[in-house]
Short mmCIF file of C-alpha atoms in Angstrom, two decimals:
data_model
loop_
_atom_site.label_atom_id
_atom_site.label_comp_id
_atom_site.label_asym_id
_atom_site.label_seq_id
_atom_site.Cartn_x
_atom_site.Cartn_y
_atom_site.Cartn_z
CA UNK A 1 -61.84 87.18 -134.21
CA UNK A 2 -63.85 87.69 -137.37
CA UNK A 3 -61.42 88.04 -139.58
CA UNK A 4 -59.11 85.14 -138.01
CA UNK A 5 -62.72 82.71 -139.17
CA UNK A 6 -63.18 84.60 -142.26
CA UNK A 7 -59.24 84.35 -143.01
CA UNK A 8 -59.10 80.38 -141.76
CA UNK A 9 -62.12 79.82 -144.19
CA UNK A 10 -60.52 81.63 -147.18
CA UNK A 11 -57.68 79.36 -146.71
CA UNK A 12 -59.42 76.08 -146.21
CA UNK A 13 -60.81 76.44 -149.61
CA UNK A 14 -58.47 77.75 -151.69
CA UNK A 15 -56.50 74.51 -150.53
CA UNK A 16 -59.20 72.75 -152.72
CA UNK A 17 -58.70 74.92 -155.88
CA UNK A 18 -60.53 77.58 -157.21
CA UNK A 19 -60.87 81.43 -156.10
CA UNK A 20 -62.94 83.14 -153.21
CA UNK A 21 -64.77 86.25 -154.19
CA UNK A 22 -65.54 88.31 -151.65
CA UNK A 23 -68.30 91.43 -152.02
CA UNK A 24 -67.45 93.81 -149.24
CA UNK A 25 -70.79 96.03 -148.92
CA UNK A 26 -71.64 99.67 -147.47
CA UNK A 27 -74.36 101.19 -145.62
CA UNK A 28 -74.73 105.27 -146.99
CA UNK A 29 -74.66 106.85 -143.92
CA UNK A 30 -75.96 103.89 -141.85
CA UNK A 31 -76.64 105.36 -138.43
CA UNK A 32 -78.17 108.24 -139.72
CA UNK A 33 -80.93 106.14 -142.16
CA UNK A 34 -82.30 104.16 -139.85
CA UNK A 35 -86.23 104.45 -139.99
CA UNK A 36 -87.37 104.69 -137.10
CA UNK A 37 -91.06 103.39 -137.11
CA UNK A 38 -89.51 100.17 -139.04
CA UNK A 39 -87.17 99.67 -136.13
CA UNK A 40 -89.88 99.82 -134.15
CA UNK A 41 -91.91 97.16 -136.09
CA UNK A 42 -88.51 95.00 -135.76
CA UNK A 43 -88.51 95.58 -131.93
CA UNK A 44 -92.04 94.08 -131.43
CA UNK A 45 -91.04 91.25 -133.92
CA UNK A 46 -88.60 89.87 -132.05
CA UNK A 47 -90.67 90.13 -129.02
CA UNK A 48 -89.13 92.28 -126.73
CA UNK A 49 -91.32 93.84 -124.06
CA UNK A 50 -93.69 96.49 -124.77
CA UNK A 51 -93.09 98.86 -122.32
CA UNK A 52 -89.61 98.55 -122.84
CA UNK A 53 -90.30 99.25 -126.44
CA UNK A 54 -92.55 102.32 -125.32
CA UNK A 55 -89.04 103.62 -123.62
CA UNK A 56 -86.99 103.29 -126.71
CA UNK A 57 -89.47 104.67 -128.85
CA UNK A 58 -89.25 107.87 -126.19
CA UNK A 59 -85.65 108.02 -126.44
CA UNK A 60 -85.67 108.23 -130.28
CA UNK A 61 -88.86 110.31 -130.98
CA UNK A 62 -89.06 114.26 -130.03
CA UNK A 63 -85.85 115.03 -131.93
CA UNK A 64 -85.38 117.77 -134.06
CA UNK A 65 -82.69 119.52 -135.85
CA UNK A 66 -81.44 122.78 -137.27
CA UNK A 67 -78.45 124.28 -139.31
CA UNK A 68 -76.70 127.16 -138.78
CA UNK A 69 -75.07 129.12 -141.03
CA UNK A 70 -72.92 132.59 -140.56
CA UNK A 71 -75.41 132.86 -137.48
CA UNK A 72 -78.45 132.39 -139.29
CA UNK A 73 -80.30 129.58 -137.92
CA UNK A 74 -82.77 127.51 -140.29
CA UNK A 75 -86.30 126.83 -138.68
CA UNK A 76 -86.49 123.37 -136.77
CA UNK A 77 -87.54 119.99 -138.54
CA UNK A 78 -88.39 116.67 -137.06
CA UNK A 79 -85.94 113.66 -136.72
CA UNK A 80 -87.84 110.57 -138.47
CA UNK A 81 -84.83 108.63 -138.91
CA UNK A 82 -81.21 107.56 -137.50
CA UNK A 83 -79.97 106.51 -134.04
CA UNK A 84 -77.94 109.27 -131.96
CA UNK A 85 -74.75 108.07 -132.16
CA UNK A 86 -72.42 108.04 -129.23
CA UNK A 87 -74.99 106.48 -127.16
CA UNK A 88 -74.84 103.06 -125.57
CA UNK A 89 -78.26 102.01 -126.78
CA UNK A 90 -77.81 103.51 -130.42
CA UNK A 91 -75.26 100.65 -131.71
CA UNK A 92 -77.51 97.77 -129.93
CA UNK A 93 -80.31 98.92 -132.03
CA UNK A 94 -78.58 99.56 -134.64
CA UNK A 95 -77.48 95.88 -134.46
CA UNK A 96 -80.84 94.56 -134.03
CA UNK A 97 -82.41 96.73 -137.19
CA UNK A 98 -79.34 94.86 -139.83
CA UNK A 99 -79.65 91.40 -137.93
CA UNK A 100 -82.22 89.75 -140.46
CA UNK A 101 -79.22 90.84 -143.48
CA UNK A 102 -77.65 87.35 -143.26
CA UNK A 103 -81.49 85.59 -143.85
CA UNK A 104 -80.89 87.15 -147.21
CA UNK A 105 -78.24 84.36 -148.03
CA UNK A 106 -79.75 81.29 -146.48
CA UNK A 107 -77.63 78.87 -147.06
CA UNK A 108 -76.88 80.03 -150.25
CA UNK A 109 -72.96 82.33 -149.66
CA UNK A 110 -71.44 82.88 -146.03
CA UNK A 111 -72.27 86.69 -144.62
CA UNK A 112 -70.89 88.03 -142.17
CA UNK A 113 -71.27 91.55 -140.05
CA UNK A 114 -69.64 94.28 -137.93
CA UNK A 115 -72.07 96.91 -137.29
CA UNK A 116 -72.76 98.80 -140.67
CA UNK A 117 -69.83 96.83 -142.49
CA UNK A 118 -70.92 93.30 -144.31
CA UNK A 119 -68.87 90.42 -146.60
CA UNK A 120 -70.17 87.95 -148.60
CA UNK A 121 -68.10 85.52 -149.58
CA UNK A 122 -68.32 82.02 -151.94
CA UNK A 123 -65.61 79.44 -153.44
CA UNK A 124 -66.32 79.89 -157.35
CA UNK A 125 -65.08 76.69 -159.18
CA UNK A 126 -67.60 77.59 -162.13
CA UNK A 127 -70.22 79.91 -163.67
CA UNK A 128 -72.79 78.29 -161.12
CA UNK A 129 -71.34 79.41 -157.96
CA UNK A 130 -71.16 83.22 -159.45
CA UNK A 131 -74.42 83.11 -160.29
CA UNK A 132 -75.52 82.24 -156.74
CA UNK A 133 -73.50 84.69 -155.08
CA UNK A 134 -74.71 87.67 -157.60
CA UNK A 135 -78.04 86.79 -156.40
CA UNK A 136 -77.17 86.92 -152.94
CA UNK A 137 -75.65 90.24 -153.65
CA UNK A 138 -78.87 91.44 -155.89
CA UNK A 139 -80.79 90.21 -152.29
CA UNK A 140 -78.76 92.14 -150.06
CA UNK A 141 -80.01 95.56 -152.51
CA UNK A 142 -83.49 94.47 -152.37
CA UNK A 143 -82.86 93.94 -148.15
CA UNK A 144 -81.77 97.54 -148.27
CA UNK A 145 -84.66 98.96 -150.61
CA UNK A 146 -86.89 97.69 -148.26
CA UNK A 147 -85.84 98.93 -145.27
CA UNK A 148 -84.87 101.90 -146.46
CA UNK A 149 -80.81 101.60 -145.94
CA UNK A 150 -79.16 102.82 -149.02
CA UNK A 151 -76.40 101.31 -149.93
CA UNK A 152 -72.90 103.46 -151.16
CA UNK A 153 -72.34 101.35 -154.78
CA UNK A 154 -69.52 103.11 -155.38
CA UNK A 155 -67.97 101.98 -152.22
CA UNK A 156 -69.10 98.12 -152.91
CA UNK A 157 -66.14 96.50 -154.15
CA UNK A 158 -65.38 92.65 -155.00
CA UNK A 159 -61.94 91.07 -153.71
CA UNK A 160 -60.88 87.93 -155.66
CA UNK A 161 -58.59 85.49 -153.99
CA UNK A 162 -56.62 82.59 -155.17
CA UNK A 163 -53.55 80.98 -155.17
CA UNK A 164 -52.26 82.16 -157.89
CA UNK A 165 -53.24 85.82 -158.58
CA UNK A 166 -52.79 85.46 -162.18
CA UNK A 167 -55.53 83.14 -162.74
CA UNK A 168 -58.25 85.08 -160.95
CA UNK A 169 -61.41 85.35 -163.08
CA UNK A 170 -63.16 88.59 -162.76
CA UNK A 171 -66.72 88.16 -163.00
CA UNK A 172 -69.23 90.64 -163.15
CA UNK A 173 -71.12 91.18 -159.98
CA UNK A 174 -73.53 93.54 -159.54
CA UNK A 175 -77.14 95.58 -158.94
CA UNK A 176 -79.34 95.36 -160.33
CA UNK A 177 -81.12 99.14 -159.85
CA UNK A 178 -84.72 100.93 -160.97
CA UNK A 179 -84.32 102.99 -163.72
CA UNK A 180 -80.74 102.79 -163.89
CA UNK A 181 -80.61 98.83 -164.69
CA UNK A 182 -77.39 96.43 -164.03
CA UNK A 183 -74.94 98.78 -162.69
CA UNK A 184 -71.36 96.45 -161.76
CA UNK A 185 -69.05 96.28 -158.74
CA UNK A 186 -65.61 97.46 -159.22
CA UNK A 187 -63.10 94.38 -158.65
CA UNK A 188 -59.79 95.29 -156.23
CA UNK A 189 -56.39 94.07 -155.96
CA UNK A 190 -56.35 95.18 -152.27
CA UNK A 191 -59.14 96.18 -149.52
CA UNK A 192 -59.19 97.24 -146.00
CA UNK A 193 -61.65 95.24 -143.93
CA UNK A 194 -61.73 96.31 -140.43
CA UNK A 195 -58.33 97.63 -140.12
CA UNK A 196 -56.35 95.07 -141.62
CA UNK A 197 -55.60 95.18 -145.71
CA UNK A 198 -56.79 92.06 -147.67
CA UNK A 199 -54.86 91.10 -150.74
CA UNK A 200 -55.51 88.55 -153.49
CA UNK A 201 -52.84 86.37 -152.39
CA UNK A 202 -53.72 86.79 -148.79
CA UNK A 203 -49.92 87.40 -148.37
CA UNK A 204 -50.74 90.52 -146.05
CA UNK A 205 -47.35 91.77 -147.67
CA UNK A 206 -48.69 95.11 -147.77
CA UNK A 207 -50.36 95.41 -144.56
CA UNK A 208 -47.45 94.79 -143.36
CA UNK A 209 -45.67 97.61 -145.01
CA UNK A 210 -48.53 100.13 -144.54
CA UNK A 211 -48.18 99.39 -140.26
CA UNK A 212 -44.58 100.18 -140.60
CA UNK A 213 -45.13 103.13 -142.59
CA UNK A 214 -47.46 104.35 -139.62
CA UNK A 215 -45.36 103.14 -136.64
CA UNK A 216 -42.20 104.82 -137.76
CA UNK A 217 -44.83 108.21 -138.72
CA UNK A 218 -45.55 107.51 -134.36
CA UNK A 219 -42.48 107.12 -133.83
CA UNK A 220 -40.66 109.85 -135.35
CA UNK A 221 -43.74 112.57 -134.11
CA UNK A 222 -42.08 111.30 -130.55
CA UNK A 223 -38.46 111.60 -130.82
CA UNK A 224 -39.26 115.36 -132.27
CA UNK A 225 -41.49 116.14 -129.36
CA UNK A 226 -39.41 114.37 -126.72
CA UNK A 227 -35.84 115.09 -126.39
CA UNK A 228 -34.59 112.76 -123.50
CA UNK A 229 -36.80 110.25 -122.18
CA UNK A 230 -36.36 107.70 -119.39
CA UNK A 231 -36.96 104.23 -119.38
CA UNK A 232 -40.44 104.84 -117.65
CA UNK A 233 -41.52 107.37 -120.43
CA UNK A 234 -40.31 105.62 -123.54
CA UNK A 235 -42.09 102.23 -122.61
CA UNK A 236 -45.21 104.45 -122.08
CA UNK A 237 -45.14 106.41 -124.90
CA UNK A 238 -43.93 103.20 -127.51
CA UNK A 239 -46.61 100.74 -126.09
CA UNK A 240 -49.25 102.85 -126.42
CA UNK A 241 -48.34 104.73 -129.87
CA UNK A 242 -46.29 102.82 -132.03
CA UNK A 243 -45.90 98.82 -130.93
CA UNK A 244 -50.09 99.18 -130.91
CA UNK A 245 -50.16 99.56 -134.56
CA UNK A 246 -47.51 96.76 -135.28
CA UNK A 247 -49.75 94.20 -133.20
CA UNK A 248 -53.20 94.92 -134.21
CA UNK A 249 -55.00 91.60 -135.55
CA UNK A 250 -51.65 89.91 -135.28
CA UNK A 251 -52.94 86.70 -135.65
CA UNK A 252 -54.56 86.94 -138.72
CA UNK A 253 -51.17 88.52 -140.62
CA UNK A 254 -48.66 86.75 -138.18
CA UNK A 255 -45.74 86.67 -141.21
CA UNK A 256 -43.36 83.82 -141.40
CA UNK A 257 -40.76 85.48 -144.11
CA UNK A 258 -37.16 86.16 -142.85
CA UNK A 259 -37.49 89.84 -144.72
CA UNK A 260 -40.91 90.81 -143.40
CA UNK A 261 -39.54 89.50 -139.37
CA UNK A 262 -36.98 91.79 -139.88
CA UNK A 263 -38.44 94.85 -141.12
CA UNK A 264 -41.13 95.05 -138.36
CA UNK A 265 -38.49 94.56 -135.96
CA UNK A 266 -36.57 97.19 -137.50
CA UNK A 267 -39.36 99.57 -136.00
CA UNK A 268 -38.50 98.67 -132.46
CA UNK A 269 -34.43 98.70 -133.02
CA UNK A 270 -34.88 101.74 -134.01
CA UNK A 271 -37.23 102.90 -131.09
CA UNK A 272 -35.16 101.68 -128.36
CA UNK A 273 -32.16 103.97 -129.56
CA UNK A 274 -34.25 106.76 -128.26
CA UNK A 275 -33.11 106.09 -124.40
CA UNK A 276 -29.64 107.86 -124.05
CA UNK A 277 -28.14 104.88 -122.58
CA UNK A 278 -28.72 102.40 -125.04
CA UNK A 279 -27.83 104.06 -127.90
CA UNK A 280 -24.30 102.27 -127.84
CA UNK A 281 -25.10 98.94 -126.79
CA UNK A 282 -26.81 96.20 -129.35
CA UNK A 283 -30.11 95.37 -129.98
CA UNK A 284 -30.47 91.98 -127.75
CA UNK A 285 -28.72 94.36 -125.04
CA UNK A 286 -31.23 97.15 -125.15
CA UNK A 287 -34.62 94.73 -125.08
CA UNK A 288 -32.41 93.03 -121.59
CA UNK A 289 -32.08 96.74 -119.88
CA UNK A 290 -35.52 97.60 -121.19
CA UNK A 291 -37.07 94.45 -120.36
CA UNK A 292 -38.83 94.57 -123.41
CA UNK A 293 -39.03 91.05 -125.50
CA UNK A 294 -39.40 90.94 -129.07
CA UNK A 295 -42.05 91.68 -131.63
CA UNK A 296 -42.23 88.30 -132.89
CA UNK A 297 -42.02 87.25 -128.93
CA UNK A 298 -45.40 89.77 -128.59
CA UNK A 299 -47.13 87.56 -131.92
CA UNK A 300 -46.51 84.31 -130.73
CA UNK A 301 -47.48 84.93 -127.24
CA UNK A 302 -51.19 86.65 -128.76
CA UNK A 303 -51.77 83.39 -130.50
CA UNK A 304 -51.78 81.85 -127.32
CA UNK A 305 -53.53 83.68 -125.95
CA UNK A 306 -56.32 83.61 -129.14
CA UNK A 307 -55.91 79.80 -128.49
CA UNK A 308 -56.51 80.01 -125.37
CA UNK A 309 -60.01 82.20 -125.39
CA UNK A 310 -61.09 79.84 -127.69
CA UNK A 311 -60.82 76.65 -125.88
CA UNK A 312 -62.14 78.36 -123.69
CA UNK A 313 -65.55 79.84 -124.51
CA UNK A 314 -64.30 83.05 -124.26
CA UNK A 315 -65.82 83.71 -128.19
CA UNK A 316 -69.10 82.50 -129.71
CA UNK A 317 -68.59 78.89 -131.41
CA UNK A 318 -70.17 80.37 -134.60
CA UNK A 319 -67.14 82.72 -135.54
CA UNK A 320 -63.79 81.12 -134.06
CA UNK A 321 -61.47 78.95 -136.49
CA UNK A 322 -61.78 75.17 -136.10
CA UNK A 323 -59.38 74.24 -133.39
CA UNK A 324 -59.48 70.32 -133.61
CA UNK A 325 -58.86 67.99 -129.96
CA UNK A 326 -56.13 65.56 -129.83
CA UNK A 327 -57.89 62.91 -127.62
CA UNK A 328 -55.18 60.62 -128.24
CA UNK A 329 -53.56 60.32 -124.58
CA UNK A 330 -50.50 58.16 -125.76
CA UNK A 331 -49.10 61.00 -127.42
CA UNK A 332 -47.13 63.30 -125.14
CA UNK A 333 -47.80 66.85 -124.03
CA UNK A 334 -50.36 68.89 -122.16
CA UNK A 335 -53.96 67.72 -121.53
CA UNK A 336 -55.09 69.93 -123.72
CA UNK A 337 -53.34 69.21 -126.91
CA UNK A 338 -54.64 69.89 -130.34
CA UNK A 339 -54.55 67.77 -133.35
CA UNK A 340 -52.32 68.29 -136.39
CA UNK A 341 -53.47 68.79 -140.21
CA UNK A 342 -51.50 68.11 -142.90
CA UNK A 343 -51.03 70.97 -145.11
CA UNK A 344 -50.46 71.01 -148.78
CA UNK A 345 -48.68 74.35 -149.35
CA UNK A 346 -47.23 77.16 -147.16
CA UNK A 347 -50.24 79.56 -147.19
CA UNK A 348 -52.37 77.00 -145.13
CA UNK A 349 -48.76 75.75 -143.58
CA UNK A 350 -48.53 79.24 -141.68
CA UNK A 351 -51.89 80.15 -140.91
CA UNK A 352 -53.36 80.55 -137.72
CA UNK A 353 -54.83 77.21 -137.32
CA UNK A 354 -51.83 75.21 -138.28
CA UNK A 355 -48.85 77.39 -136.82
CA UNK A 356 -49.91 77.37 -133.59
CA UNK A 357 -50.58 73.45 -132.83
CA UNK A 358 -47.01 72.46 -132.26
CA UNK A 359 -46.35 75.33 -130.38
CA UNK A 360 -49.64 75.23 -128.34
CA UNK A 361 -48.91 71.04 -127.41
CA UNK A 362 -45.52 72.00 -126.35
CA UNK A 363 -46.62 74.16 -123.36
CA UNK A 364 -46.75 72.88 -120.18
CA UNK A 365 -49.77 71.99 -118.74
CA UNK A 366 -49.77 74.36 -115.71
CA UNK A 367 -50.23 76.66 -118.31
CA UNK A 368 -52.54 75.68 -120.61
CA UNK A 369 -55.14 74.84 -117.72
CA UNK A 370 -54.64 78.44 -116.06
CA UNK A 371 -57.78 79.07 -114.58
CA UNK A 372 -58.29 82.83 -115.86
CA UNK A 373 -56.59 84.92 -118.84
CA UNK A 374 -54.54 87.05 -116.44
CA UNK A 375 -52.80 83.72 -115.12
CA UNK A 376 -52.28 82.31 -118.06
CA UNK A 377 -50.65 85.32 -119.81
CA UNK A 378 -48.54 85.47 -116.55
CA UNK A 379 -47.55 82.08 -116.88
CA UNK A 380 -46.92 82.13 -120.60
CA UNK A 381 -44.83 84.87 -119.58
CA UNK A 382 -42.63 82.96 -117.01
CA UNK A 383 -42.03 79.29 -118.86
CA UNK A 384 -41.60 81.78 -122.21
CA UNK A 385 -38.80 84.21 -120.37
CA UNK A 386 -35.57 81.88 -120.59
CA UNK A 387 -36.63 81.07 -124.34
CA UNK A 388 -34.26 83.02 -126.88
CA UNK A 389 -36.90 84.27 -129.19
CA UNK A 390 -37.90 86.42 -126.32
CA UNK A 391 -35.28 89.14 -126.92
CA UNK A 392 -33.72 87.21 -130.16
CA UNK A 393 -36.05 87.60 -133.17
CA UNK A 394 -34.28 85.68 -135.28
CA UNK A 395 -34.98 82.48 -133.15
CA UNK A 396 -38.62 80.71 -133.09
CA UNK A 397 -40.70 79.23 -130.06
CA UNK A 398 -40.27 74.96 -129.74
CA UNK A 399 -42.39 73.49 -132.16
CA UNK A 400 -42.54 76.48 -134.99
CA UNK A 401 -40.38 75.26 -138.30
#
């Protein structure tokens, strides 16, 4: 859901002109730096309990560790700093120690973080607005300095992104560092930010590409491995190993190109020719016997449901797109309809926000007012199942140009 905001603000503004530059940050071995008597002194600022505190500051303390070598073992030294990882507590405090970061910006840039990964972000229209966000990236070093979390520069990168690629200014962001002085941040054509590759056109073009790449890697590891598989099997094993990588963050690279459609729906054509006895019938056939609908089916139907947890609470208000209310009740549709922007070219056309109003008002409202997830995925499901994008990719859902 972070990167659907993030993604619906990048597109908001470059609608107005200008770039974004984005400075994607990281922690040098974050869990492991963690000082643990400034945790501490965070834990009794934000006025958590005392003896509670006295419990954490058990679970943390007492630690020591060793390294072994062709069975030579080192003497033992204490453990002043880090949180044991693959705990339940260790991320929550980890969480609480970096929560202060954002104060760094004020008002000043948008920041936003998942655990030890952070972005700051700021429309540039002129020199002004670069010098504010340097400083905001200068005060995210002197945040780290102080609390003792080192920061990787040569993994701090800046991602520029406009409209038109080839008028990107490249500005020089950077730290400035003791004894070393102003060291700068390496600009990128192309970054991964929690899973899903960022690009300066925000065309997700080769995201795109890179999940096919790794679905058809899946894909061929289990037609080597498996040489005749049922219907039960295949579904299992494609589900769970290859569609999973062609529908992670969906919503946020959703494509609307003819060529793109097709070649991440080649991936699944190709899959369902595993099963003996569909390898002679056609594609539409094999999804029928397989009761299996289409990838662009499985996108469509998780913007829904996105739509749906959001109208619904289901995400904090502070980092969910702006979904806008139609209150107008002359207008036909559900009770729930949402209002319609006007869009000035196809990158804002096609996002998230806009894509999924027509489609969203069109639903009926016995399923738009389900009164759990489970129901209403069960009866997108059933109005959805007689539609013919649901084993026809090459058709569209009522309401999507």
């Amino acid at each position: 859901m972070q990167l659907l905001k993030v993604a619906d603000d990048w597109i908001r503004s470059l609608e107005d002109g200008g770039q974004i530059d984005i400075i994607y940050t990281d922690f040098e071995k974050a869990f492991d730096k963690v000082p643990h008597r400034r945790l501490i002194s965070k834990l009794y600022a934000y006025g958590i309990n005392d003896c509670l505190i006295i419990w954490i500051q058990a679970f943390l303390s007492s630690r020591t560790q060793c390294i072994k070598i062709n069975g030579e073992v080192s003497g033992s030294k204490p453990v002043l700093s880090g949180i044991p990882q693959g705990s339940v507590l260790g991320p929550l405090l980890f969480v609480i120690f970096i929560n202060d970061l954002p104060n760094c910006c004020n008002v000043l840039s948008d920041l936003f973080l998942f655990a030890d990964d952070a972005k700051l972000y700021k429309c540039i229209t002129n020199t002004n607005d670069f010098s504010i966000l340097n400083q905001c990236v200068k005060n995210v070093y002197e945040w780290s300095d102080t609390w003792l979390m080192k920061l990787n520069i040569s993994k701090c990168k800046v991602l520029s992104v406009c409209r038109n690629s080839n008028k990107i200014v490249k500005y020089n962001y950077g730290f400035d560092i003791p004894n070393q002085g102003f060291v700068p941040l390496e600009h990128e054509c192309m970054i991964k930010d929690l899973g899903v590759w960022m690009d300066s056109d925000l065309s997700f073009d080769d995201h795109v590409h890179e999940k096919i790449k790794m679905a058809n890697k899946m894909l061929g590891i289990i037609s080597r491995n498996f040489i005749d598989l049922d219907k039960a099997s295949f579904l299992l094993l494609y589900k769970s190993l290859v569609r999973s990588h062609l529908e992670y963050a969906g919503s946020v690279w959703n494509p609307h190109k003819k060529g793109l459609i097709r070649d991440i729906e080649n991936v699944q054509k190709r899959a369902t020719k595993l099963i003996r006895c569909c390898k002679k019938l056609s594609y539409e056939d094999r999804l029928v016997k397989l009761q299996l609908p289409t990838l662009k089916y499985r996108r469509f139907r998780g913007d829904m449901i996105e739509v749906f947890k959001i109208l619904n609470g289901f995400y904090d208000d502070n980092v969910v797109p702006c979904l806008v209310r139609n209150l107008d009740t002359r207008n036909r549709g559900n009770s729930l309809k949402l209002k319609v922007d006007r869009c000035n070219f196809d990158l804002r056309k096609y996002s998230f926000c806009n894509r999924v109003v027509n489609v969203w008002n069109l639903l009926p409202d016995y399923v738009v007012t389900s009164s759990s997830l489970n129901m209403f995925k069960n009866n997108l499901d059933k109005h959805w199942k007689c539609e013919s994008f649901y084993y026809d990719f090459e058709a569209s859902p009522a309401g999507f140009e």
